[in-house]
């Protein structure tokens, strides 16, 4: 019997690998491939009861590990740093999506409780997918990338609250106690877990992890064991395995070793999630899926179009440009693996049936697959929709964060891009006595530098009409301090728009631009418009090498004098 289980799981892994390779060619995340394998396996493959039991166990372990990693990376500081925009877009998107989704569910003939579950499931977006795509595009540090990460963290917090609510309901549903007794039980359990977590974080987490970090392999095993044990304890307390795994992650999230643990467990998480999607596929009644194609299409369009529109409108109301809101909004144009976990919890509690789980699974397949291309080609999509979206720029002036500089102060140098390099360059130029003006699309950077007393202006280098507002006639240098790596100078590349604007406005001064390496520098210099290529990384490395060499000479000189004495 053990051989049969091994053979069946080995076959499923081979199929998953093949489908995953096909998905990679289509630029699809592994989640899509895993869901597809789960549905196909349920339709074409009759597994033995023993195999189903093993898959179920690995699925539960995978969910516990996933939530452990979520707790491990739950960065509350990011939410506090972004402040109002993260909370407003995160909570606003959840409220509006859940509210509108609920009424869509009722209109499509779902009952009230199923409509609630489906509507809440539609509010969760996949942090894993979004971070991967933004990282590949080098947009994690952009304004819309940081805003997206902020409201994804808010969504993760909503997931925690939703699971706590489900756990509370689950205690009452599973036992024969009264509602008040059930509520008292779960509240006592939550208080007890919170107290234990606070004490663990305060007194044990750092010294324990520091000792384990001496043996990285042991650190990984302990992390897995802690996640599984906490999930089991949460289940025994009636809080659920999911909440237990999440609490285990939170308990280690304050330690300096969380990133190392997270990186080492990411591959194992993806492997175990395969079995979760296999178990989801095995639990689906495929005969009901064809009947839900219409509903799945309606909900998919709502998520793909409605979710980004909700974020776009909220950010426009807060004073952000349509471009920023659009690029941030595209990151919520899909549902996540948490949506399926949420529905699976509802199924285990008897609140929804397998048809509802299947409906959300179909929506997940469609929205994840389509949103990958929407995020990948976000700039092209914006260019296509720009005339329509321009009407939503009514709050743009609120995003500026600093008044225009007085005309009496002539501008000698304009620095576009106020990231780490650009902001430091602006400071150094001002210290050297130059009248420098900084320009950026990020209101956070604008407000920070304006608070330091520097001359700054909010603006987009790709917008031709913005250049007409700049004091180009008196400016001697323009510097583009935007590190964009090896990409072509197209109209969707800020540097392409930068060089196009220079040609259009016939700027008579000199132009400096940043490059990562010589190949990129040659590409930039081909047009003949660039007078100076800046190498931020090379210059920083050269300065560091000089400092090390100077210190080394001082040390050797001191040692020689001591020897002579």
mmCIF file of N, CA and C in Angstrom, residues 406-499:
data_model
loop_
_atom_site.group_PDB
_atom_site.id
_atom_site.type_symbol
_atom_site.label_atom_id
_atom_site.label_comp_id
_atom_site.label_asym_id
_atom_site.label_seq_id
_atom_site.Cartn_x
_atom_site.Cartn_y
_atom_site.Cartn_z
ATOM 1 N N UNK A 406 9.994 80.404 -6.036
ATOM 2 C CA UNK A 406 9.819 81.775 -6.482
ATOM 3 C C UNK A 406 10.643 82.045 -7.737
ATOM 4 N N UNK A 407 10.096 82.898 -8.594
ATOM 5 C CA UNK A 407 10.783 83.206 -9.845
ATOM 6 C C UNK A 407 12.081 83.949 -9.606
ATOM 7 N N UNK A 408 12.245 84.573 -8.429
ATOM 8 C CA UNK A 408 13.436 85.371 -8.152
ATOM 9 C C UNK A 408 14.676 84.506 -7.912
ATOM 10 N N UNK A 409 14.509 83.199 -7.770
ATOM 11 C CA UNK A 409 15.634 82.307 -7.511
ATOM 12 C C UNK A 409 15.965 81.524 -8.772
ATOM 13 N N UNK A 410 16.966 81.916 -9.519
ATOM 14 C CA UNK A 410 17.287 81.222 -10.768
ATOM 15 C C UNK A 410 17.758 79.793 -10.498
ATOM 16 N N UNK A 411 17.332 78.894 -11.338
ATOM 17 C CA UNK A 411 17.674 77.487 -11.185
ATOM 18 C C UNK A 411 18.852 77.145 -12.079
ATOM 19 N N UNK A 412 19.889 76.574 -11.478
ATOM 20 C CA UNK A 412 21.080 76.204 -12.246
ATOM 21 C C UNK A 412 21.097 74.739 -12.639
ATOM 22 N N UNK A 413 20.568 73.893 -11.758
ATOM 23 C CA UNK A 413 20.579 72.438 -11.999
ATOM 24 C C UNK A 413 19.227 71.867 -11.603
ATOM 25 N N UNK A 414 18.691 71.006 -12.449
ATOM 26 C CA UNK A 414 17.455 70.292 -12.126
ATOM 27 C C UNK A 414 17.788 68.807 -12.021
ATOM 28 N N UNK A 415 17.414 68.204 -10.898
ATOM 29 C CA UNK A 415 17.642 66.775 -10.668
ATOM 30 C C UNK A 415 16.295 66.051 -10.734
ATOM 31 N N UNK A 416 16.141 65.172 -11.715
ATOM 32 C CA UNK A 416 14.941 64.358 -11.836
ATOM 33 C C UNK A 416 15.185 63.015 -11.152
ATOM 34 N N UNK A 417 14.314 62.652 -10.230
ATOM 35 C CA UNK A 417 14.470 61.397 -9.511
ATOM 36 C C UNK A 417 15.123 61.614 -8.169
ATOM 37 N N UNK A 418 14.322 61.531 -7.095
ATOM 38 C CA UNK A 418 14.821 61.820 -5.751
ATOM 39 C C UNK A 418 14.830 60.573 -4.873
ATOM 40 N N UNK A 419 15.346 59.492 -5.452
ATOM 41 C CA UNK A 419 15.588 58.303 -4.646
ATOM 42 C C UNK A 419 16.816 58.496 -3.783
ATOM 43 N N UNK A 420 17.454 57.410 -3.392
ATOM 44 C CA UNK A 420 18.607 57.535 -2.500
ATOM 45 C C UNK A 420 19.752 58.319 -3.158
ATOM 46 N N UNK A 421 20.038 58.006 -4.423
ATOM 47 C CA UNK A 421 21.124 58.709 -5.107
ATOM 48 C C UNK A 421 20.718 60.145 -5.456
ATOM 49 N N UNK A 422 19.522 60.304 -6.046
ATOM 50 C CA UNK A 422 19.088 61.636 -6.463
ATOM 51 C C UNK A 422 18.942 62.596 -5.298
ATOM 52 N N UNK A 423 18.379 62.130 -4.176
ATOM 53 C CA UNK A 423 18.218 62.998 -3.016
ATOM 54 C C UNK A 423 19.568 63.419 -2.451
ATOM 55 N N UNK A 424 20.509 62.482 -2.399
ATOM 56 C CA UNK A 424 21.836 62.823 -1.883
ATOM 57 C C UNK A 424 22.562 63.773 -2.830
ATOM 58 N N UNK A 425 22.362 63.582 -4.139
ATOM 59 C CA UNK A 425 22.956 64.490 -5.114
ATOM 60 C C UNK A 425 22.398 65.900 -4.946
ATOM 61 N N UNK A 426 21.093 66.008 -4.727
ATOM 62 C CA UNK A 426 20.480 67.318 -4.508
ATOM 63 C C UNK A 426 21.073 67.997 -3.273
ATOM 64 N N UNK A 427 21.283 67.243 -2.205
ATOM 65 C CA UNK A 427 21.866 67.796 -0.987
ATOM 66 C C UNK A 427 23.293 68.288 -1.241
ATOM 67 N N UNK A 428 24.090 67.476 -1.930
ATOM 68 C CA UNK A 428 25.487 67.840 -2.168
ATOM 69 C C UNK A 428 25.590 69.070 -3.067
ATOM 70 N N UNK A 429 24.748 69.144 -4.099
ATOM 71 C CA UNK A 429 24.773 70.308 -4.983
ATOM 72 C C UNK A 429 24.375 71.576 -4.229
ATOM 73 N N UNK A 430 23.360 71.459 -3.376
ATOM 74 C CA UNK A 430 22.945 72.618 -2.582
ATOM 75 C C UNK A 430 24.035 73.038 -1.615
ATOM 76 N N UNK A 431 24.720 72.058 -1.012
ATOM 77 C CA UNK A 431 25.828 72.382 -0.110
ATOM 78 C C UNK A 431 26.961 73.085 -0.853
ATOM 79 N N UNK A 432 27.121 72.746 -2.136
ATOM 80 C CA UNK A 432 28.193 73.350 -2.927
ATOM 81 C C UNK A 432 27.834 74.743 -3.435
ATOM 82 N N UNK A 433 26.641 75.206 -3.127
ATOM 83 C CA UNK A 433 26.253 76.559 -3.498
ATOM 84 C C UNK A 433 25.420 76.682 -4.747
ATOM 85 N N UNK A 434 25.080 75.556 -5.377
ATOM 86 C CA UNK A 434 24.253 75.611 -6.578
ATOM 87 C C UNK A 434 22.785 75.822 -6.215
ATOM 88 N N UNK A 435 22.060 76.526 -7.082
ATOM 89 C CA UNK A 435 20.614 76.632 -6.950
ATOM 90 C C UNK A 435 20.012 75.419 -7.669
ATOM 91 N N UNK A 436 19.767 74.370 -6.910
ATOM 92 C CA UNK A 436 19.307 73.100 -7.488
ATOM 93 C C UNK A 436 17.827 72.900 -7.193
ATOM 94 N N UNK A 437 17.142 72.320 -8.152
ATOM 95 C CA UNK A 437 15.714 71.996 -8.026
ATOM 96 C C UNK A 437 15.547 70.495 -8.189
ATOM 97 N N UNK A 438 14.839 69.856 -7.261
ATOM 98 C CA UNK A 438 14.565 68.427 -7.355
ATOM 99 C C UNK A 438 13.156 68.167 -7.856
ATOM 100 N N UNK A 439 13.003 67.175 -8.730
ATOM 101 C CA UNK A 439 11.704 66.819 -9.299
ATOM 102 C C UNK A 439 11.494 65.319 -9.124
ATOM 103 N N UNK A 440 10.311 64.954 -8.635
ATOM 104 C CA UNK A 440 10.012 63.533 -8.462
ATOM 105 C C UNK A 440 8.512 63.312 -8.505
ATOM 106 N N UNK A 441 8.147 62.050 -8.757
ATOM 107 C CA UNK A 441 6.746 61.655 -8.812
ATOM 108 C C UNK A 441 6.247 61.162 -7.460
ATOM 109 N N UNK A 442 7.149 61.043 -6.495
ATOM 110 C CA UNK A 442 6.816 60.485 -5.180
ATOM 111 C C UNK A 442 6.536 61.618 -4.188
ATOM 112 N N UNK A 443 5.285 61.771 -3.729
ATOM 113 C CA UNK A 443 4.990 62.859 -2.792
ATOM 114 C C UNK A 443 5.674 62.696 -1.446
ATOM 115 N N UNK A 444 5.971 61.438 -1.067
ATOM 116 C CA UNK A 444 6.671 61.220 0.201
ATOM 117 C C UNK A 444 8.068 61.825 0.135
ATOM 118 N N UNK A 445 8.781 61.572 -0.965
ATOM 119 C CA UNK A 445 10.117 62.150 -1.132
ATOM 120 C C UNK A 445 10.053 63.664 -1.234
ATOM 121 N N UNK A 446 9.035 64.166 -1.921
ATOM 122 C CA UNK A 446 8.879 65.611 -2.071
ATOM 123 C C UNK A 446 8.684 66.267 -0.703
ATOM 124 N N UNK A 447 7.785 65.728 0.104
ATOM 125 C CA UNK A 447 7.507 66.316 1.419
ATOM 126 C C UNK A 447 8.727 66.222 2.333
ATOM 127 N N UNK A 448 9.445 65.100 2.264
ATOM 128 C CA UNK A 448 10.610 64.930 3.131
ATOM 129 C C UNK A 448 11.686 65.969 2.804
ATOM 130 N N UNK A 449 12.001 66.126 1.526
ATOM 131 C CA UNK A 449 13.048 67.071 1.140
ATOM 132 C C UNK A 449 12.588 68.515 1.298
ATOM 133 N N UNK A 450 11.296 68.761 1.068
ATOM 134 C CA UNK A 450 10.778 70.113 1.302
ATOM 135 C C UNK A 450 10.901 70.469 2.778
ATOM 136 N N UNK A 451 10.657 69.481 3.655
ATOM 137 C CA UNK A 451 10.802 69.711 5.089
ATOM 138 C C UNK A 451 12.231 70.003 5.493
ATOM 139 N N UNK A 452 13.193 69.507 4.688
ATOM 140 C CA UNK A 452 14.605 69.780 4.958
ATOM 141 C C UNK A 452 15.053 71.120 4.384
ATOM 142 N N UNK A 453 14.132 71.799 3.674
ATOM 143 C CA UNK A 453 14.458 73.119 3.148
ATOM 144 C C UNK A 453 14.939 73.149 1.718
ATOM 145 N N UNK A 454 14.862 72.021 1.006
ATOM 146 C CA UNK A 454 15.329 71.995 -0.375
ATOM 147 C C UNK A 454 14.198 72.401 -1.322
ATOM 148 N N UNK A 455 14.594 72.887 -2.494
ATOM 149 C CA UNK A 455 13.620 73.281 -3.502
ATOM 150 C C UNK A 455 13.213 72.051 -4.297
ATOM 151 N N UNK A 456 11.947 71.719 -4.260
ATOM 152 C CA UNK A 456 11.450 70.513 -4.915
ATOM 153 C C UNK A 456 10.139 70.814 -5.616
ATOM 154 N N UNK A 457 9.828 69.992 -6.558
ATOM 155 C CA UNK A 457 8.572 70.127 -7.289
ATOM 156 C C UNK A 457 8.097 68.746 -7.693
ATOM 157 N N UNK A 458 6.804 68.540 -7.558
ATOM 158 C CA UNK A 458 6.204 67.275 -7.982
ATOM 159 C C UNK A 458 6.003 67.294 -9.489
ATOM 160 N N UNK A 459 6.364 66.210 -10.180
ATOM 161 C CA UNK A 459 6.158 66.162 -11.618
ATOM 162 C C UNK A 459 6.609 64.851 -12.210
ATOM 163 N N UNK A 460 6.125 64.575 -13.418
ATOM 164 C CA UNK A 460 6.411 63.336 -14.126
ATOM 165 C C UNK A 460 7.284 63.645 -15.335
ATOM 166 N N UNK A 461 8.452 63.016 -15.421
ATOM 167 C CA UNK A 461 9.392 63.282 -16.493
ATOM 168 C C UNK A 461 8.825 62.903 -17.847
ATOM 169 N N UNK A 462 7.853 61.989 -17.895
ATOM 170 C CA UNK A 462 7.301 61.534 -19.172
ATOM 171 C C UNK A 462 6.204 62.441 -19.698
ATOM 172 N N UNK A 463 5.754 63.419 -18.911
ATOM 173 C CA UNK A 463 4.677 64.301 -19.344
ATOM 174 C C UNK A 463 5.258 65.541 -20.024
ATOM 175 N N UNK A 464 4.982 65.660 -21.311
ATOM 176 C CA UNK A 464 5.565 66.758 -22.083
ATOM 177 C C UNK A 464 5.076 68.127 -21.591
ATOM 178 N N UNK A 465 3.790 68.204 -21.194
ATOM 179 C CA UNK A 465 3.264 69.499 -20.768
ATOM 180 C C UNK A 465 3.899 69.981 -19.473
ATOM 181 N N UNK A 466 4.418 69.050 -18.653
ATOM 182 C CA UNK A 466 5.063 69.450 -17.407
ATOM 183 C C UNK A 466 6.358 70.220 -17.678
ATOM 184 N N UNK A 467 7.043 69.878 -18.772
ATOM 185 C CA UNK A 467 8.315 70.530 -19.079
ATOM 186 C C UNK A 467 8.127 72.014 -19.358
ATOM 187 N N UNK A 468 6.949 72.384 -19.850
ATOM 188 C CA UNK A 468 6.709 73.801 -20.130
ATOM 189 C C UNK A 468 6.691 74.645 -18.865
ATOM 190 N N UNK A 469 6.477 74.004 -17.687
ATOM 191 C CA UNK A 469 6.427 74.723 -16.424
ATOM 192 C C UNK A 469 7.815 74.885 -15.793
ATOM 193 N N UNK A 470 8.825 74.201 -16.351
ATOM 194 C CA UNK A 470 10.157 74.223 -15.752
ATOM 195 C C UNK A 470 10.980 75.406 -16.264
ATOM 196 N N UNK A 471 11.877 75.934 -15.440
ATOM 197 C CA UNK A 471 12.725 77.076 -15.845
ATOM 198 C C UNK A 471 13.914 76.612 -16.681
ATOM 199 N N UNK A 472 13.640 76.064 -17.852
ATOM 200 C CA UNK A 472 14.703 75.475 -18.670
ATOM 201 C C UNK A 472 15.654 76.527 -19.236
ATOM 202 N N UNK A 473 15.163 77.747 -19.510
ATOM 203 C CA UNK A 473 15.992 78.762 -20.158
ATOM 204 C C UNK A 473 17.213 79.124 -19.323
ATOM 205 N N UNK A 474 17.066 79.107 -17.996
ATOM 206 C CA UNK A 474 18.162 79.522 -17.115
ATOM 207 C C UNK A 474 18.952 78.342 -16.559
ATOM 208 N N UNK A 475 18.524 77.136 -16.834
ATOM 209 C CA UNK A 475 19.147 75.944 -16.255
ATOM 210 C C UNK A 475 20.364 75.520 -17.064
ATOM 211 N N UNK A 476 21.484 75.253 -16.374
ATOM 212 C CA UNK A 476 22.716 74.849 -17.051
ATOM 213 C C UNK A 476 22.857 73.334 -17.156
ATOM 214 N N UNK A 477 22.328 72.604 -16.164
ATOM 215 C CA UNK A 477 22.435 71.141 -16.158
ATOM 216 C C UNK A 477 21.072 70.531 -15.838
ATOM 217 N N UNK A 478 20.773 69.424 -16.496
ATOM 218 C CA UNK A 478 19.650 68.563 -16.124
ATOM 219 C C UNK A 478 20.217 67.172 -15.856
ATOM 220 N N UNK A 479 19.861 66.627 -14.704
ATOM 221 C CA UNK A 479 20.362 65.306 -14.305
ATOM 222 C C UNK A 479 19.178 64.368 -14.129
ATOM 223 N N UNK A 480 19.232 63.225 -14.787
ATOM 224 C CA UNK A 480 18.209 62.192 -14.581
ATOM 225 C C UNK A 480 18.812 61.110 -13.701
ATOM 226 N N UNK A 481 18.396 61.063 -12.441
ATOM 227 C CA UNK A 481 18.944 60.112 -11.462
ATOM 228 C C UNK A 481 17.940 58.998 -11.223
ATOM 229 N N UNK A 482 17.560 58.299 -12.292
ATOM 230 C CA UNK A 482 16.570 57.215 -12.194
ATOM 231 C C UNK A 482 17.242 55.925 -12.624
ATOM 232 N N UNK A 483 17.542 55.014 -11.700
ATOM 233 C CA UNK A 483 18.205 53.745 -12.067
ATOM 234 C C UNK A 483 17.201 52.739 -12.617
ATOM 235 N N UNK A 484 17.224 52.534 -13.923
ATOM 236 C CA UNK A 484 16.253 51.612 -14.510
ATOM 237 C C UNK A 484 16.854 50.383 -15.167
ATOM 238 N N UNK A 485 18.160 50.168 -15.051
ATOM 239 C CA UNK A 485 18.725 48.914 -15.530
ATOM 240 C C UNK A 485 18.760 48.806 -17.040
ATOM 241 N N UNK A 486 18.879 47.609 -17.547
ATOM 242 C CA UNK A 486 19.042 47.362 -18.974
ATOM 243 C C UNK A 486 17.688 47.302 -19.664
ATOM 244 N N UNK A 487 17.134 48.437 -20.022
ATOM 245 C CA UNK A 487 15.870 48.462 -20.740
ATOM 246 C C UNK A 487 15.978 49.453 -21.883
ATOM 247 N N UNK A 488 15.197 49.230 -22.906
ATOM 248 C CA UNK A 488 15.250 50.082 -24.081
ATOM 249 C C UNK A 488 14.611 51.427 -23.788
ATOM 250 N N UNK A 489 15.068 52.432 -24.500
ATOM 251 C CA UNK A 489 14.540 53.780 -24.317
ATOM 252 C C UNK A 489 13.285 53.948 -25.155
ATOM 253 N N UNK A 490 12.172 53.452 -24.656
ATOM 254 C CA UNK A 490 10.894 53.567 -25.336
ATOM 255 C C UNK A 490 10.084 54.659 -24.670
ATOM 256 N N UNK A 491 8.916 54.928 -25.216
ATOM 257 C CA UNK A 491 8.086 55.973 -24.646
ATOM 258 C C UNK A 491 7.563 55.585 -23.262
ATOM 259 N N UNK A 492 7.543 54.266 -22.946
ATOM 260 C CA UNK A 492 7.081 53.849 -21.626
ATOM 261 C C UNK A 492 8.209 53.837 -20.607
ATOM 262 N N UNK A 493 9.442 54.038 -21.050
ATOM 263 C CA UNK A 493 10.586 54.152 -20.148
ATOM 264 C C UNK A 493 10.756 55.627 -19.778
ATOM 265 N N UNK A 494 10.810 55.994 -18.496
ATOM 266 C CA UNK A 494 10.981 57.399 -18.119
ATOM 267 C C UNK A 494 12.159 58.066 -18.799
ATOM 268 N N UNK A 495 13.252 57.316 -19.036
ATOM 269 C CA UNK A 495 14.403 57.937 -19.675
ATOM 270 C C UNK A 495 14.129 58.209 -21.147
ATOM 271 N N UNK A 496 13.304 57.345 -21.789
ATOM 272 C CA UNK A 496 12.921 57.616 -23.157
ATOM 273 C C UNK A 496 12.114 58.895 -23.250
ATOM 274 N N UNK A 497 11.147 59.078 -22.335
ATOM 275 C CA UNK A 497 10.375 60.315 -22.297
ATOM 276 C C UNK A 497 11.239 61.510 -21.973
ATOM 277 N N UNK A 498 12.267 61.298 -21.165
ATOM 278 C CA UNK A 498 13.191 62.363 -20.788
ATOM 279 C C UNK A 498 13.954 62.885 -22.007
ATOM 280 N N UNK A 499 14.531 61.978 -22.775
ATOM 281 C CA UNK A 499 15.286 62.390 -23.945
ATOM 282 C C UNK A 499 14.379 62.974 -25.021
#
